[in-house]
Amino acid sequence: MEKMIERVSQALLTMQRYSWEQGVAAQAFLELGETNTAIMLARDAVQRQDRDGRLACMHEREGATDPAANGEALIVAAHITRDPVLQAGLEAMLDYLLKTAPRASDGTLFHVLDAKEVWVDSMYMAPPFLAAAGHTDEAIRQIQGINRRLWNPEAKLYAHIWNEDSNAFIRPAHWGVGNGWAAAGITRVIRALPDGRGNDKQSLQEHVRKIIDGCLVHQRQDGLFHDVVDAPETFVETNLAQMLAYSIYRGIAGRWLPSGYEVYANRMRKAAHQKVDVSGYVQGVCGAPGFDRAGTAPEGQAFFLLMEAAWRETR
Protein backbone atom coordinates (compact mmCIF):
# COMPACT_ATOMS: atom_id res chain seq x y z
CA MET A 1 0.00 0.00 0.00
CA GLU A 2 2.72 2.48 0.92
CA LYS A 3 4.50 1.79 -2.36
CA MET A 4 1.31 2.59 -4.28
CA ILE A 5 0.91 5.85 -2.37
CA GLU A 6 4.53 6.70 -3.16
CA ARG A 7 4.03 6.03 -6.88
CA VAL A 8 0.82 8.07 -7.03
CA SER A 9 2.51 10.91 -5.11
CA GLN A 10 5.50 10.95 -7.41
CA ALA A 11 3.32 10.98 -10.50
CA LEU A 12 1.30 13.89 -9.04
CA LEU A 13 4.40 15.95 -8.39
CA THR A 14 5.57 15.54 -11.99
CA MET A 15 2.34 16.90 -13.47
CA GLN A 16 1.74 20.48 -14.55
CA ARG A 17 -0.79 22.12 -12.26
CA TYR A 18 -3.17 25.05 -12.46
CA SER A 19 -4.28 26.88 -9.33
CA TRP A 20 -6.92 24.44 -8.07
CA GLU A 21 -4.69 21.49 -8.98
CA GLN A 22 -1.84 22.95 -6.94
CA GLY A 23 -4.29 23.44 -4.09
CA VAL A 24 -5.77 19.95 -4.06
CA ALA A 25 -2.26 18.51 -4.31
CA ALA A 26 -1.15 20.52 -1.28
CA GLN A 27 -4.27 19.44 0.61
CA ALA A 28 -3.59 15.80 -0.19
CA PHE A 29 -0.08 15.93 1.24
CA LEU A 30 -1.33 17.90 4.23
CA GLU A 31 -3.93 15.27 5.09
CA LEU A 32 -1.44 12.45 4.48
CA GLY A 33 0.80 14.02 7.12
CA GLU A 34 3.43 15.00 4.53
CA THR A 35 3.45 18.52 5.93
CA ASN A 36 6.81 19.58 4.52
CA THR A 37 5.66 18.81 0.99
CA ALA A 38 2.41 20.68 1.59
CA ILE A 39 4.39 23.70 2.82
CA MET A 40 6.58 23.66 -0.28
CA LEU A 41 3.53 23.54 -2.53
CA ALA A 42 1.94 26.40 -0.57
CA ARG A 43 5.16 28.40 -0.87
CA ASP A 44 5.10 28.08 -4.65
CA ALA A 45 1.43 29.08 -4.68
CA VAL A 46 2.52 32.37 -3.06
CA GLN A 47 5.39 32.67 -5.55
CA ARG A 48 2.76 32.65 -8.30
CA GLN A 49 0.27 34.89 -6.50
CA ASP A 50 -1.50 37.47 -8.65
CA ARG A 51 -1.50 41.11 -7.59
CA ASP A 52 -5.18 40.83 -6.66
CA GLY A 53 -4.39 38.09 -4.12
CA ARG A 54 -5.28 34.93 -6.04
CA LEU A 55 -2.81 32.13 -5.37
CA ALA A 56 -0.94 29.85 -7.78
CA CYS A 57 -1.94 31.74 -10.92
CA MET A 58 -0.46 30.36 -14.13
CA HIS A 59 -2.19 32.82 -16.48
CA GLU A 60 -4.42 35.89 -16.28
CA ARG A 61 -7.66 33.97 -16.77
CA GLU A 62 -7.38 31.75 -13.70
CA GLY A 63 -10.75 31.53 -11.97
CA ALA A 64 -12.01 33.58 -9.07
CA THR A 65 -12.43 30.76 -6.56
CA ASP A 66 -10.02 28.08 -7.83
CA PRO A 67 -6.93 29.74 -6.28
CA ALA A 68 -8.50 29.50 -2.82
CA ALA A 69 -8.01 25.72 -2.94
CA ASN A 70 -4.46 26.48 -1.78
CA GLY A 71 -5.73 28.24 1.32
CA GLU A 72 -5.72 25.63 4.07
CA ALA A 73 -2.21 24.41 3.24
CA LEU A 74 -1.06 28.03 3.27
CA ILE A 75 -2.63 28.57 6.70
CA VAL A 76 -0.58 25.66 8.00
CA ALA A 77 2.56 26.79 6.18
CA ALA A 78 2.35 30.33 7.53
CA HIS A 79 1.73 29.08 11.07
CA ILE A 80 4.59 26.59 11.08
CA THR A 81 7.23 28.67 9.29
CA ARG A 82 6.28 32.08 10.68
CA ASP A 83 7.39 33.39 7.30
CA PRO A 84 5.96 36.91 6.84
CA VAL A 85 5.84 36.40 3.07
CA LEU A 86 3.54 33.41 3.49
CA GLN A 87 1.44 35.27 6.06
CA ALA A 88 1.05 38.21 3.68
CA GLY A 89 0.10 35.84 0.89
CA LEU A 90 -2.51 34.22 3.10
CA GLU A 91 -4.03 37.54 4.07
CA ALA A 92 -4.14 38.69 0.44
CA MET A 93 -6.00 35.56 -0.68
CA LEU A 94 -8.48 35.89 2.14
CA ASP A 95 -8.99 39.59 1.49
CA TYR A 96 -9.69 38.87 -2.17
CA LEU A 97 -12.38 36.32 -1.35
CA LEU A 98 -14.03 38.48 1.28
CA LYS A 99 -13.91 41.84 -0.47
CA THR A 100 -13.04 41.97 -4.15
CA ALA A 101 -13.84 38.65 -5.85
CA PRO A 102 -16.80 38.90 -8.26
CA ARG A 103 -20.07 37.82 -6.72
CA ALA A 104 -23.86 37.83 -7.08
CA SER A 105 -26.11 40.29 -5.29
CA ASP A 106 -26.61 37.80 -2.42
CA GLY A 107 -22.84 37.49 -1.96
CA THR A 108 -22.37 34.13 -3.69
CA LEU A 109 -18.99 34.05 -5.40
CA PHE A 110 -18.75 33.62 -9.15
CA HIS A 111 -16.39 30.88 -10.24
CA VAL A 112 -14.85 32.73 -13.19
CA LEU A 113 -13.81 36.30 -13.89
CA ASP A 114 -15.37 36.89 -17.29
CA ALA A 115 -18.94 35.72 -16.68
CA LYS A 116 -21.50 35.77 -13.90
CA GLU A 117 -21.43 32.03 -13.37
CA VAL A 118 -21.76 29.90 -10.26
CA TRP A 119 -20.08 26.48 -10.58
CA VAL A 120 -20.45 23.56 -8.22
CA ASP A 121 -16.63 23.26 -8.31
CA SER A 122 -16.49 26.32 -6.06
CA MET A 123 -17.92 24.26 -3.21
CA TYR A 124 -14.48 22.72 -2.71
CA MET A 125 -12.42 25.82 -3.51
CA ALA A 126 -13.71 28.59 -1.26
CA PRO A 127 -15.81 27.35 1.71
CA PRO A 128 -13.16 25.01 3.22
CA PHE A 129 -10.56 27.78 3.18
CA LEU A 130 -13.00 30.31 4.65
CA ALA A 131 -13.94 27.88 7.42
CA ALA A 132 -10.31 27.01 8.18
CA ALA A 133 -9.51 30.74 8.34
CA GLY A 134 -12.24 31.26 10.93
CA HIS A 135 -14.85 32.84 8.65
CA THR A 136 -17.51 30.27 9.46
CA ASP A 137 -20.55 32.34 8.57
CA GLU A 138 -19.11 33.23 5.17
CA ALA A 139 -18.23 29.60 4.45
CA ILE A 140 -21.80 28.55 5.17
CA ARG A 141 -23.21 31.45 3.18
CA GLN A 142 -21.21 30.33 0.14
CA ILE A 143 -22.45 26.75 0.48
CA GLN A 144 -26.02 27.96 0.74
CA GLY A 145 -25.66 30.25 -2.29
CA ILE A 146 -24.33 27.47 -4.49
CA ASN A 147 -27.00 25.13 -3.17
CA ARG A 148 -29.84 27.51 -4.04
CA ARG A 149 -28.75 27.66 -7.66
CA LEU A 150 -27.47 24.18 -8.43
CA TRP A 151 -29.01 21.59 -6.09
CA ASN A 152 -31.68 19.28 -7.50
CA PRO A 153 -33.54 17.93 -4.43
CA GLU A 154 -35.45 15.31 -6.42
CA ALA A 155 -32.32 13.76 -7.93
CA LYS A 156 -30.20 14.54 -4.84
CA LEU A 157 -27.51 15.75 -7.22
CA TYR A 158 -25.88 19.04 -8.17
CA ALA A 159 -26.05 20.56 -11.63
CA HIS A 160 -22.77 21.99 -12.88
CA ILE A 161 -23.04 25.66 -13.96
CA TRP A 162 -25.59 28.46 -13.41
CA ASN A 163 -25.61 31.84 -15.18
CA GLU A 164 -26.79 34.71 -13.01
CA ASP A 165 -27.56 37.07 -15.93
CA SER A 166 -29.87 34.67 -17.74
CA ASN A 167 -31.14 33.10 -14.51
CA ALA A 168 -30.66 29.70 -16.11
CA PHE A 169 -28.31 26.74 -16.23
CA ILE A 170 -25.35 26.86 -18.58
CA ARG A 171 -24.76 23.19 -17.88
CA PRO A 172 -27.59 21.40 -16.05
CA ALA A 173 -25.82 18.03 -16.23
CA HIS A 174 -25.24 16.22 -12.94
CA TRP A 175 -21.49 16.04 -13.49
CA GLY A 176 -19.91 13.35 -11.34
CA VAL A 177 -16.74 15.16 -10.35
CA GLY A 178 -18.80 18.27 -9.61
CA ASN A 179 -20.83 16.31 -7.08
CA GLY A 180 -17.54 14.99 -5.73
CA TRP A 181 -16.26 18.53 -5.28
CA ALA A 182 -19.43 19.34 -3.35
CA ALA A 183 -19.34 16.29 -1.08
CA ALA A 184 -15.63 16.59 -0.32
CA GLY A 185 -15.70 20.36 0.09
CA ILE A 186 -18.58 20.31 2.56
CA THR A 187 -16.92 17.40 4.38
CA ARG A 188 -13.86 19.59 4.92
CA VAL A 189 -16.04 22.46 6.17
CA ILE A 190 -17.64 20.09 8.69
CA ARG A 191 -14.20 19.20 10.04
CA ALA A 192 -13.24 22.88 10.31
CA LEU A 193 -16.34 24.13 12.14
CA PRO A 194 -15.87 24.87 15.85
CA ASP A 195 -17.74 22.84 18.44
CA GLY A 196 -20.16 25.67 19.08
CA ARG A 197 -21.64 25.29 15.59
CA GLY A 198 -23.39 22.00 16.27
CA ASN A 199 -26.58 22.86 14.37
CA ASP A 200 -24.62 23.92 11.32
CA LYS A 201 -22.54 20.77 11.48
CA GLN A 202 -25.64 18.59 11.64
CA SER A 203 -27.24 20.38 8.70
CA LEU A 204 -24.12 20.00 6.56
CA GLN A 205 -23.68 16.38 7.59
CA GLU A 206 -27.23 15.60 6.51
CA HIS A 207 -26.62 17.33 3.20
CA VAL A 208 -23.43 15.42 2.43
CA ARG A 209 -25.32 12.22 3.13
CA LYS A 210 -27.95 13.27 0.59
CA ILE A 211 -25.27 13.89 -2.06
CA ILE A 212 -23.74 10.49 -1.38
CA ASP A 213 -27.15 8.82 -1.51
CA GLY A 214 -27.98 10.58 -4.77
CA CYS A 215 -24.77 9.29 -6.34
CA LEU A 216 -25.07 5.77 -4.93
CA VAL A 217 -28.31 5.23 -6.84
CA HIS A 218 -26.15 5.30 -9.98
CA GLN A 219 -23.08 3.39 -8.77
CA ARG A 220 -21.96 0.74 -11.23
CA GLN A 221 -21.27 -2.87 -10.30
CA ASP A 222 -17.54 -2.20 -10.59
CA GLY A 223 -17.79 0.53 -7.93
CA LEU A 224 -17.33 3.42 -10.35
CA PHE A 225 -19.70 6.00 -11.85
CA HIS A 226 -20.35 7.60 -15.22
CA ASP A 227 -18.97 11.06 -15.97
CA VAL A 228 -22.50 12.45 -15.79
CA VAL A 229 -23.80 10.42 -12.88
CA ASP A 230 -27.28 9.71 -14.22
CA ALA A 231 -26.28 9.46 -17.90
CA PRO A 232 -24.95 5.94 -18.59
CA GLU A 233 -24.05 6.89 -22.15
CA THR A 234 -21.20 9.06 -20.79
CA PHE A 235 -17.79 7.55 -20.13
CA VAL A 236 -16.93 5.58 -17.01
CA GLU A 237 -14.99 7.80 -14.65
CA THR A 238 -12.70 7.09 -11.67
CA ASN A 239 -12.40 10.25 -9.63
CA LEU A 240 -15.94 10.58 -8.29
CA ALA A 241 -15.49 7.21 -6.60
CA GLN A 242 -12.35 8.49 -4.88
CA MET A 243 -14.05 11.74 -3.84
CA LEU A 244 -17.07 9.97 -2.39
CA ALA A 245 -14.92 7.35 -0.66
CA TYR A 246 -12.97 10.21 0.93
CA SER A 247 -16.19 11.82 2.15
CA ILE A 248 -17.61 8.54 3.45
CA TYR A 249 -14.47 7.58 5.35
CA ARG A 250 -14.31 11.05 6.90
CA GLY A 251 -17.98 10.81 7.83
CA ILE A 252 -17.54 7.41 9.46
CA ALA A 253 -14.43 8.56 11.33
CA GLY A 254 -16.33 11.65 12.47
CA ARG A 255 -19.29 9.50 13.52
CA TRP A 256 -21.78 11.38 11.41
CA LEU A 257 -22.22 8.68 8.78
CA PRO A 258 -23.40 5.17 9.71
CA SER A 259 -20.77 2.47 9.40
CA GLY A 260 -22.95 0.75 6.82
CA TYR A 261 -21.71 3.22 4.22
CA GLU A 262 -18.23 1.74 4.47
CA VAL A 263 -19.11 -1.14 2.15
CA TYR A 264 -19.82 1.35 -0.64
CA ALA A 265 -16.61 3.28 0.02
CA ASN A 266 -14.60 0.08 0.05
CA ARG A 267 -15.98 -0.86 -3.38
CA MET A 268 -15.00 2.57 -4.68
CA ARG A 269 -11.55 2.34 -3.14
CA LYS A 270 -10.95 -1.14 -4.58
CA ALA A 271 -11.99 0.08 -8.03
CA ALA A 272 -9.66 3.09 -7.78
CA HIS A 273 -6.74 0.88 -6.75
CA GLN A 274 -7.28 -1.20 -9.84
CA LYS A 275 -6.96 1.95 -11.96
CA VAL A 276 -3.43 2.80 -10.74
CA ASP A 277 -0.90 1.83 -13.42
CA VAL A 278 2.71 0.75 -12.92
CA SER A 279 3.92 4.36 -13.09
CA GLY A 280 1.50 5.54 -10.43
CA TYR A 281 -1.00 7.30 -12.71
CA VAL A 282 -4.65 6.93 -11.72
CA GLN A 283 -6.24 6.08 -15.05
CA GLY A 284 -9.79 6.82 -16.14
CA VAL A 285 -10.36 10.00 -14.17
CA CYS A 286 -11.97 13.02 -15.81
CA GLY A 287 -8.84 13.88 -17.77
CA ALA A 288 -6.86 17.09 -18.01
CA PRO A 289 -6.77 19.50 -19.70
CA GLY A 290 -10.30 19.46 -21.14
CA PHE A 291 -12.00 17.18 -18.57
CA ASP A 292 -14.23 15.87 -21.36
CA ARG A 293 -12.85 12.33 -21.56
CA ALA A 294 -11.28 9.66 -19.42
CA GLY A 295 -7.57 10.17 -18.80
CA THR A 296 -5.27 11.37 -16.04
CA ALA A 297 -5.25 14.59 -14.02
CA PRO A 298 -3.54 16.06 -10.95
CA GLU A 299 -6.86 16.15 -9.10
CA GLY A 300 -7.33 12.44 -9.77
CA GLN A 301 -3.91 11.75 -8.28
CA ALA A 302 -4.59 14.01 -5.31
CA PHE A 303 -7.94 12.45 -4.49
CA PHE A 304 -6.43 8.99 -4.50
CA LEU A 305 -4.12 10.27 -1.75
CA LEU A 306 -6.95 12.04 0.08
CA MET A 307 -8.99 8.85 -0.05
CA GLU A 308 -6.11 6.90 1.45
CA ALA A 309 -5.60 9.48 4.19
CA ALA A 310 -9.29 9.29 5.09
CA TRP A 311 -9.29 5.48 4.97
CA ARG A 312 -6.38 5.39 7.44
CA GLU A 313 -8.45 7.40 9.90
CA THR A 314 -11.08 4.66 10.01
CA ARG A 315 -8.60 1.91 10.93
GROMACS .gro file of C-alpha atoms in nm:
model
  315
    1MET     CA    1   0.000   0.000   0.000
    2GLU     CA    2   0.272   0.248   0.092
    3LYS     CA    3   0.450   0.179  -0.236
    4MET     CA    4   0.131   0.259  -0.428
    5ILE     CA    5   0.091   0.585  -0.237
    6GLU     CA    6   0.453   0.670  -0.316
    7ARG     CA    7   0.403   0.603  -0.688
    8VAL     CA    8   0.082   0.807  -0.703
    9SER     CA    9   0.251   1.091  -0.511
   10GLN     CA   10   0.550   1.095  -0.741
   11ALA     CA   11   0.332   1.098  -1.050
   12LEU     CA   12   0.130   1.389  -0.904
   13LEU     CA   13   0.440   1.595  -0.839
   14THR     CA   14   0.557   1.554  -1.199
   15MET     CA   15   0.234   1.690  -1.347
   16GLN     CA   16   0.174   2.048  -1.455
   17ARG     CA   17  -0.079   2.212  -1.226
   18TYR     CA   18  -0.317   2.505  -1.246
   19SER     CA   19  -0.428   2.688  -0.933
   20TRP     CA   20  -0.692   2.444  -0.807
   21GLU     CA   21  -0.469   2.149  -0.898
   22GLN     CA   22  -0.184   2.295  -0.694
   23GLY     CA   23  -0.429   2.344  -0.409
   24VAL     CA   24  -0.577   1.995  -0.406
   25ALA     CA   25  -0.226   1.851  -0.431
   26ALA     CA   26  -0.115   2.052  -0.128
   27GLN     CA   27  -0.427   1.944   0.061
   28ALA     CA   28  -0.359   1.580  -0.019
   29PHE     CA   29  -0.008   1.593   0.124
   30LEU     CA   30  -0.133   1.790   0.423
   31GLU     CA   31  -0.393   1.527   0.509
   32LEU     CA   32  -0.144   1.245   0.448
   33GLY     CA   33   0.080   1.402   0.712
   34GLU     CA   34   0.343   1.500   0.453
   35THR     CA   35   0.345   1.852   0.593
   36ASN     CA   36   0.681   1.958   0.452
   37THR     CA   37   0.566   1.881   0.099
   38ALA     CA   38   0.241   2.068   0.159
   39ILE     CA   39   0.439   2.370   0.282
   40MET     CA   40   0.658   2.366  -0.028
   41LEU     CA   41   0.353   2.354  -0.253
   42ALA     CA   42   0.194   2.640  -0.057
   43ARG     CA   43   0.516   2.840  -0.087
   44ASP     CA   44   0.510   2.808  -0.465
   45ALA     CA   45   0.143   2.908  -0.468
   46VAL     CA   46   0.252   3.237  -0.306
   47GLN     CA   47   0.539   3.267  -0.555
   48ARG     CA   48   0.276   3.265  -0.830
   49GLN     CA   49   0.027   3.489  -0.650
   50ASP     CA   50  -0.150   3.747  -0.865
   51ARG     CA   51  -0.150   4.111  -0.759
   52ASP     CA   52  -0.518   4.083  -0.666
   53GLY     CA   53  -0.439   3.809  -0.412
   54ARG     CA   54  -0.528   3.493  -0.604
   55LEU     CA   55  -0.281   3.213  -0.537
   56ALA     CA   56  -0.094   2.985  -0.778
   57CYS     CA   57  -0.194   3.174  -1.092
   58MET     CA   58  -0.046   3.036  -1.413
   59HIS     CA   59  -0.219   3.282  -1.648
   60GLU     CA   60  -0.442   3.589  -1.628
   61ARG     CA   61  -0.766   3.397  -1.677
   62GLU     CA   62  -0.738   3.175  -1.370
   63GLY     CA   63  -1.075   3.153  -1.197
   64ALA     CA   64  -1.201   3.358  -0.907
   65THR     CA   65  -1.243   3.076  -0.656
   66ASP     CA   66  -1.002   2.808  -0.783
   67PRO     CA   67  -0.693   2.974  -0.628
   68ALA     CA   68  -0.850   2.950  -0.282
   69ALA     CA   69  -0.801   2.572  -0.294
   70ASN     CA   70  -0.446   2.648  -0.178
   71GLY     CA   71  -0.573   2.824   0.132
   72GLU     CA   72  -0.572   2.563   0.407
   73ALA     CA   73  -0.221   2.441   0.324
   74LEU     CA   74  -0.106   2.803   0.327
   75ILE     CA   75  -0.263   2.857   0.670
   76VAL     CA   76  -0.058   2.566   0.800
   77ALA     CA   77   0.256   2.679   0.618
   78ALA     CA   78   0.235   3.033   0.753
   79HIS     CA   79   0.173   2.908   1.107
   80ILE     CA   80   0.459   2.659   1.108
   81THR     CA   81   0.723   2.867   0.929
   82ARG     CA   82   0.628   3.208   1.068
   83ASP     CA   83   0.739   3.339   0.730
   84PRO     CA   84   0.596   3.691   0.684
   85VAL     CA   85   0.584   3.640   0.307
   86LEU     CA   86   0.354   3.341   0.349
   87GLN     CA   87   0.144   3.527   0.606
   88ALA     CA   88   0.105   3.821   0.368
   89GLY     CA   89   0.010   3.584   0.089
   90LEU     CA   90  -0.251   3.422   0.310
   91GLU     CA   91  -0.403   3.754   0.407
   92ALA     CA   92  -0.414   3.869   0.044
   93MET     CA   93  -0.600   3.556  -0.068
   94LEU     CA   94  -0.848   3.589   0.214
   95ASP     CA   95  -0.899   3.959   0.149
   96TYR     CA   96  -0.969   3.887  -0.217
   97LEU     CA   97  -1.238   3.632  -0.135
   98LEU     CA   98  -1.403   3.848   0.128
   99LYS     CA   99  -1.391   4.184  -0.047
  100THR     CA  100  -1.304   4.197  -0.415
  101ALA     CA  101  -1.384   3.865  -0.585
  102PRO     CA  102  -1.680   3.890  -0.826
  103ARG     CA  103  -2.007   3.782  -0.672
  104ALA     CA  104  -2.386   3.783  -0.708
  105SER     CA  105  -2.611   4.029  -0.529
  106ASP     CA  106  -2.661   3.780  -0.242
  107GLY     CA  107  -2.284   3.749  -0.196
  108THR     CA  108  -2.237   3.413  -0.369
  109LEU     CA  109  -1.899   3.405  -0.540
  110PHE     CA  110  -1.875   3.362  -0.915
  111HIS     CA  111  -1.639   3.088  -1.024
  112VAL     CA  112  -1.485   3.273  -1.319
  113LEU     CA  113  -1.381   3.630  -1.389
  114ASP     CA  114  -1.537   3.689  -1.729
  115ALA     CA  115  -1.894   3.572  -1.668
  116LYS     CA  116  -2.150   3.577  -1.390
  117GLU     CA  117  -2.143   3.203  -1.337
  118VAL     CA  118  -2.176   2.990  -1.026
  119TRP     CA  119  -2.008   2.648  -1.058
  120VAL     CA  120  -2.045   2.356  -0.822
  121ASP     CA  121  -1.663   2.326  -0.831
  122SER     CA  122  -1.649   2.632  -0.606
  123MET     CA  123  -1.792   2.426  -0.321
  124TYR     CA  124  -1.448   2.272  -0.271
  125MET     CA  125  -1.242   2.582  -0.351
  126ALA     CA  126  -1.371   2.859  -0.126
  127PRO     CA  127  -1.581   2.735   0.171
  128PRO     CA  128  -1.316   2.501   0.322
  129PHE     CA  129  -1.056   2.778   0.318
  130LEU     CA  130  -1.300   3.031   0.465
  131ALA     CA  131  -1.394   2.788   0.742
  132ALA     CA  132  -1.031   2.701   0.818
  133ALA     CA  133  -0.951   3.074   0.834
  134GLY     CA  134  -1.224   3.126   1.093
  135HIS     CA  135  -1.485   3.284   0.865
  136THR     CA  136  -1.751   3.027   0.946
  137ASP     CA  137  -2.055   3.234   0.857
  138GLU     CA  138  -1.911   3.323   0.517
  139ALA     CA  139  -1.823   2.960   0.445
  140ILE     CA  140  -2.180   2.855   0.517
  141ARG     CA  141  -2.321   3.145   0.318
  142GLN     CA  142  -2.121   3.033   0.014
  143ILE     CA  143  -2.245   2.675   0.048
  144GLN     CA  144  -2.602   2.796   0.074
  145GLY     CA  145  -2.566   3.025  -0.229
  146ILE     CA  146  -2.433   2.747  -0.449
  147ASN     CA  147  -2.700   2.513  -0.317
  148ARG     CA  148  -2.984   2.751  -0.404
  149ARG     CA  149  -2.875   2.766  -0.766
  150LEU     CA  150  -2.747   2.418  -0.843
  151TRP     CA  151  -2.901   2.159  -0.609
  152ASN     CA  152  -3.168   1.928  -0.750
  153PRO     CA  153  -3.354   1.793  -0.443
  154GLU     CA  154  -3.545   1.531  -0.642
  155ALA     CA  155  -3.232   1.376  -0.793
  156LYS     CA  156  -3.020   1.454  -0.484
  157LEU     CA  157  -2.751   1.575  -0.722
  158TYR     CA  158  -2.588   1.904  -0.817
  159ALA     CA  159  -2.605   2.056  -1.163
  160HIS     CA  160  -2.277   2.199  -1.288
  161ILE     CA  161  -2.304   2.566  -1.396
  162TRP     CA  162  -2.559   2.846  -1.341
  163ASN     CA  163  -2.561   3.184  -1.518
  164GLU     CA  164  -2.679   3.471  -1.301
  165ASP     CA  165  -2.756   3.707  -1.593
  166SER     CA  166  -2.987   3.467  -1.774
  167ASN     CA  167  -3.114   3.310  -1.451
  168ALA     CA  168  -3.066   2.970  -1.611
  169PHE     CA  169  -2.831   2.674  -1.623
  170ILE     CA  170  -2.535   2.686  -1.858
  171ARG     CA  171  -2.476   2.319  -1.788
  172PRO     CA  172  -2.759   2.140  -1.605
  173ALA     CA  173  -2.582   1.803  -1.623
  174HIS     CA  174  -2.524   1.622  -1.294
  175TRP     CA  175  -2.149   1.604  -1.349
  176GLY     CA  176  -1.991   1.335  -1.134
  177VAL     CA  177  -1.674   1.516  -1.035
  178GLY     CA  178  -1.880   1.827  -0.961
  179ASN     CA  179  -2.083   1.631  -0.708
  180GLY     CA  180  -1.754   1.499  -0.573
  181TRP     CA  181  -1.626   1.853  -0.528
  182ALA     CA  182  -1.943   1.934  -0.335
  183ALA     CA  183  -1.934   1.629  -0.108
  184ALA     CA  184  -1.563   1.659  -0.032
  185GLY     CA  185  -1.570   2.036   0.009
  186ILE     CA  186  -1.858   2.031   0.256
  187THR     CA  187  -1.692   1.740   0.438
  188ARG     CA  188  -1.386   1.959   0.492
  189VAL     CA  189  -1.604   2.246   0.617
  190ILE     CA  190  -1.764   2.009   0.869
  191ARG     CA  191  -1.420   1.920   1.004
  192ALA     CA  192  -1.324   2.288   1.031
  193LEU     CA  193  -1.634   2.413   1.214
  194PRO     CA  194  -1.587   2.487   1.585
  195ASP     CA  195  -1.774   2.284   1.844
  196GLY     CA  196  -2.016   2.567   1.908
  197ARG     CA  197  -2.164   2.529   1.559
  198GLY     CA  198  -2.339   2.200   1.627
  199ASN     CA  199  -2.658   2.286   1.437
  200ASP     CA  200  -2.462   2.392   1.132
  201LYS     CA  201  -2.254   2.077   1.148
  202GLN     CA  202  -2.564   1.859   1.164
  203SER     CA  203  -2.724   2.038   0.870
  204LEU     CA  204  -2.412   2.000   0.656
  205GLN     CA  205  -2.368   1.638   0.759
  206GLU     CA  206  -2.723   1.560   0.651
  207HIS     CA  207  -2.662   1.733   0.320
  208VAL     CA  208  -2.343   1.542   0.243
  209ARG     CA  209  -2.532   1.222   0.313
  210LYS     CA  210  -2.795   1.327   0.059
  211ILE     CA  211  -2.527   1.389  -0.206
  212ILE     CA  212  -2.374   1.049  -0.138
  213ASP     CA  213  -2.715   0.882  -0.151
  214GLY     CA  214  -2.798   1.058  -0.477
  215CYS     CA  215  -2.477   0.929  -0.634
  216LEU     CA  216  -2.507   0.577  -0.493
  217VAL     CA  217  -2.831   0.523  -0.684
  218HIS     CA  218  -2.615   0.530  -0.998
  219GLN     CA  219  -2.308   0.339  -0.877
  220ARG     CA  220  -2.196   0.074  -1.123
  221GLN     CA  221  -2.127  -0.287  -1.030
  222ASP     CA  222  -1.754  -0.220  -1.059
  223GLY     CA  223  -1.779   0.053  -0.793
  224LEU     CA  224  -1.733   0.342  -1.035
  225PHE     CA  225  -1.970   0.600  -1.185
  226HIS     CA  226  -2.035   0.760  -1.522
  227ASP     CA  227  -1.897   1.106  -1.597
  228VAL     CA  228  -2.250   1.245  -1.579
  229VAL     CA  229  -2.380   1.042  -1.288
  230ASP     CA  230  -2.728   0.971  -1.422
  231ALA     CA  231  -2.628   0.946  -1.790
  232PRO     CA  232  -2.495   0.594  -1.859
  233GLU     CA  233  -2.405   0.689  -2.215
  234THR     CA  234  -2.120   0.906  -2.079
  235PHE     CA  235  -1.779   0.755  -2.013
  236VAL     CA  236  -1.693   0.558  -1.701
  237GLU     CA  237  -1.499   0.780  -1.465
  238THR     CA  238  -1.270   0.709  -1.167
  239ASN     CA  239  -1.240   1.025  -0.963
  240LEU     CA  240  -1.594   1.058  -0.829
  241ALA     CA  241  -1.549   0.721  -0.660
  242GLN     CA  242  -1.235   0.849  -0.488
  243MET     CA  243  -1.405   1.174  -0.384
  244LEU     CA  244  -1.707   0.997  -0.239
  245ALA     CA  245  -1.492   0.735  -0.066
  246TYR     CA  246  -1.297   1.021   0.093
  247SER     CA  247  -1.619   1.182   0.215
  248ILE     CA  248  -1.761   0.854   0.345
  249TYR     CA  249  -1.447   0.758   0.535
  250ARG     CA  250  -1.431   1.105   0.690
  251GLY     CA  251  -1.798   1.081   0.783
  252ILE     CA  252  -1.754   0.741   0.946
  253ALA     CA  253  -1.443   0.856   1.133
  254GLY     CA  254  -1.633   1.165   1.247
  255ARG     CA  255  -1.929   0.950   1.352
  256TRP     CA  256  -2.178   1.138   1.141
  257LEU     CA  257  -2.222   0.868   0.878
  258PRO     CA  258  -2.340   0.517   0.971
  259SER     CA  259  -2.077   0.247   0.940
  260GLY     CA  260  -2.295   0.075   0.682
  261TYR     CA  261  -2.171   0.322   0.422
  262GLU     CA  262  -1.823   0.174   0.447
  263VAL     CA  263  -1.911  -0.114   0.215
  264TYR     CA  264  -1.982   0.135  -0.064
  265ALA     CA  265  -1.661   0.328   0.002
  266ASN     CA  266  -1.460   0.008   0.005
  267ARG     CA  267  -1.598  -0.086  -0.338
  268MET     CA  268  -1.500   0.257  -0.468
  269ARG     CA  269  -1.155   0.234  -0.314
  270LYS     CA  270  -1.095  -0.114  -0.458
  271ALA     CA  271  -1.199   0.008  -0.803
  272ALA     CA  272  -0.966   0.309  -0.778
  273HIS     CA  273  -0.674   0.088  -0.675
  274GLN     CA  274  -0.728  -0.120  -0.984
  275LYS     CA  275  -0.696   0.195  -1.196
  276VAL     CA  276  -0.343   0.280  -1.074
  277ASP     CA  277  -0.090   0.183  -1.342
  278VAL     CA  278   0.271   0.075  -1.292
  279SER     CA  279   0.392   0.436  -1.309
  280GLY     CA  280   0.150   0.554  -1.043
  281TYR     CA  281  -0.100   0.730  -1.271
  282VAL     CA  282  -0.465   0.693  -1.172
  283GLN     CA  283  -0.624   0.608  -1.505
  284GLY     CA  284  -0.979   0.682  -1.614
  285VAL     CA  285  -1.036   1.000  -1.417
  286CYS     CA  286  -1.197   1.302  -1.581
  287GLY     CA  287  -0.884   1.388  -1.777
  288ALA     CA  288  -0.686   1.709  -1.801
  289PRO     CA  289  -0.677   1.950  -1.970
  290GLY     CA  290  -1.030   1.946  -2.114
  291PHE     CA  291  -1.200   1.718  -1.857
  292ASP     CA  292  -1.423   1.587  -2.136
  293ARG     CA  293  -1.285   1.233  -2.156
  294ALA     CA  294  -1.128   0.966  -1.942
  295GLY     CA  295  -0.757   1.017  -1.880
  296THR     CA  296  -0.527   1.137  -1.604
  297ALA     CA  297  -0.525   1.459  -1.402
  298PRO     CA  298  -0.354   1.606  -1.095
  299GLU     CA  299  -0.686   1.615  -0.910
  300GLY     CA  300  -0.733   1.244  -0.977
  301GLN     CA  301  -0.391   1.175  -0.828
  302ALA     CA  302  -0.459   1.401  -0.531
  303PHE     CA  303  -0.794   1.245  -0.449
  304PHE     CA  304  -0.643   0.899  -0.450
  305LEU     CA  305  -0.412   1.027  -0.175
  306LEU     CA  306  -0.695   1.204   0.008
  307MET     CA  307  -0.899   0.885  -0.005
  308GLU     CA  308  -0.611   0.690   0.145
  309ALA     CA  309  -0.560   0.948   0.419
  310ALA     CA  310  -0.929   0.929   0.509
  311TRP     CA  311  -0.929   0.548   0.497
  312ARG     CA  312  -0.638   0.539   0.744
  313GLU     CA  313  -0.845   0.740   0.990
  314THR     CA  314  -1.108   0.466   1.001
  315ARG     CA  315  -0.860   0.191   1.093
   0.00000   0.00000   0.00000
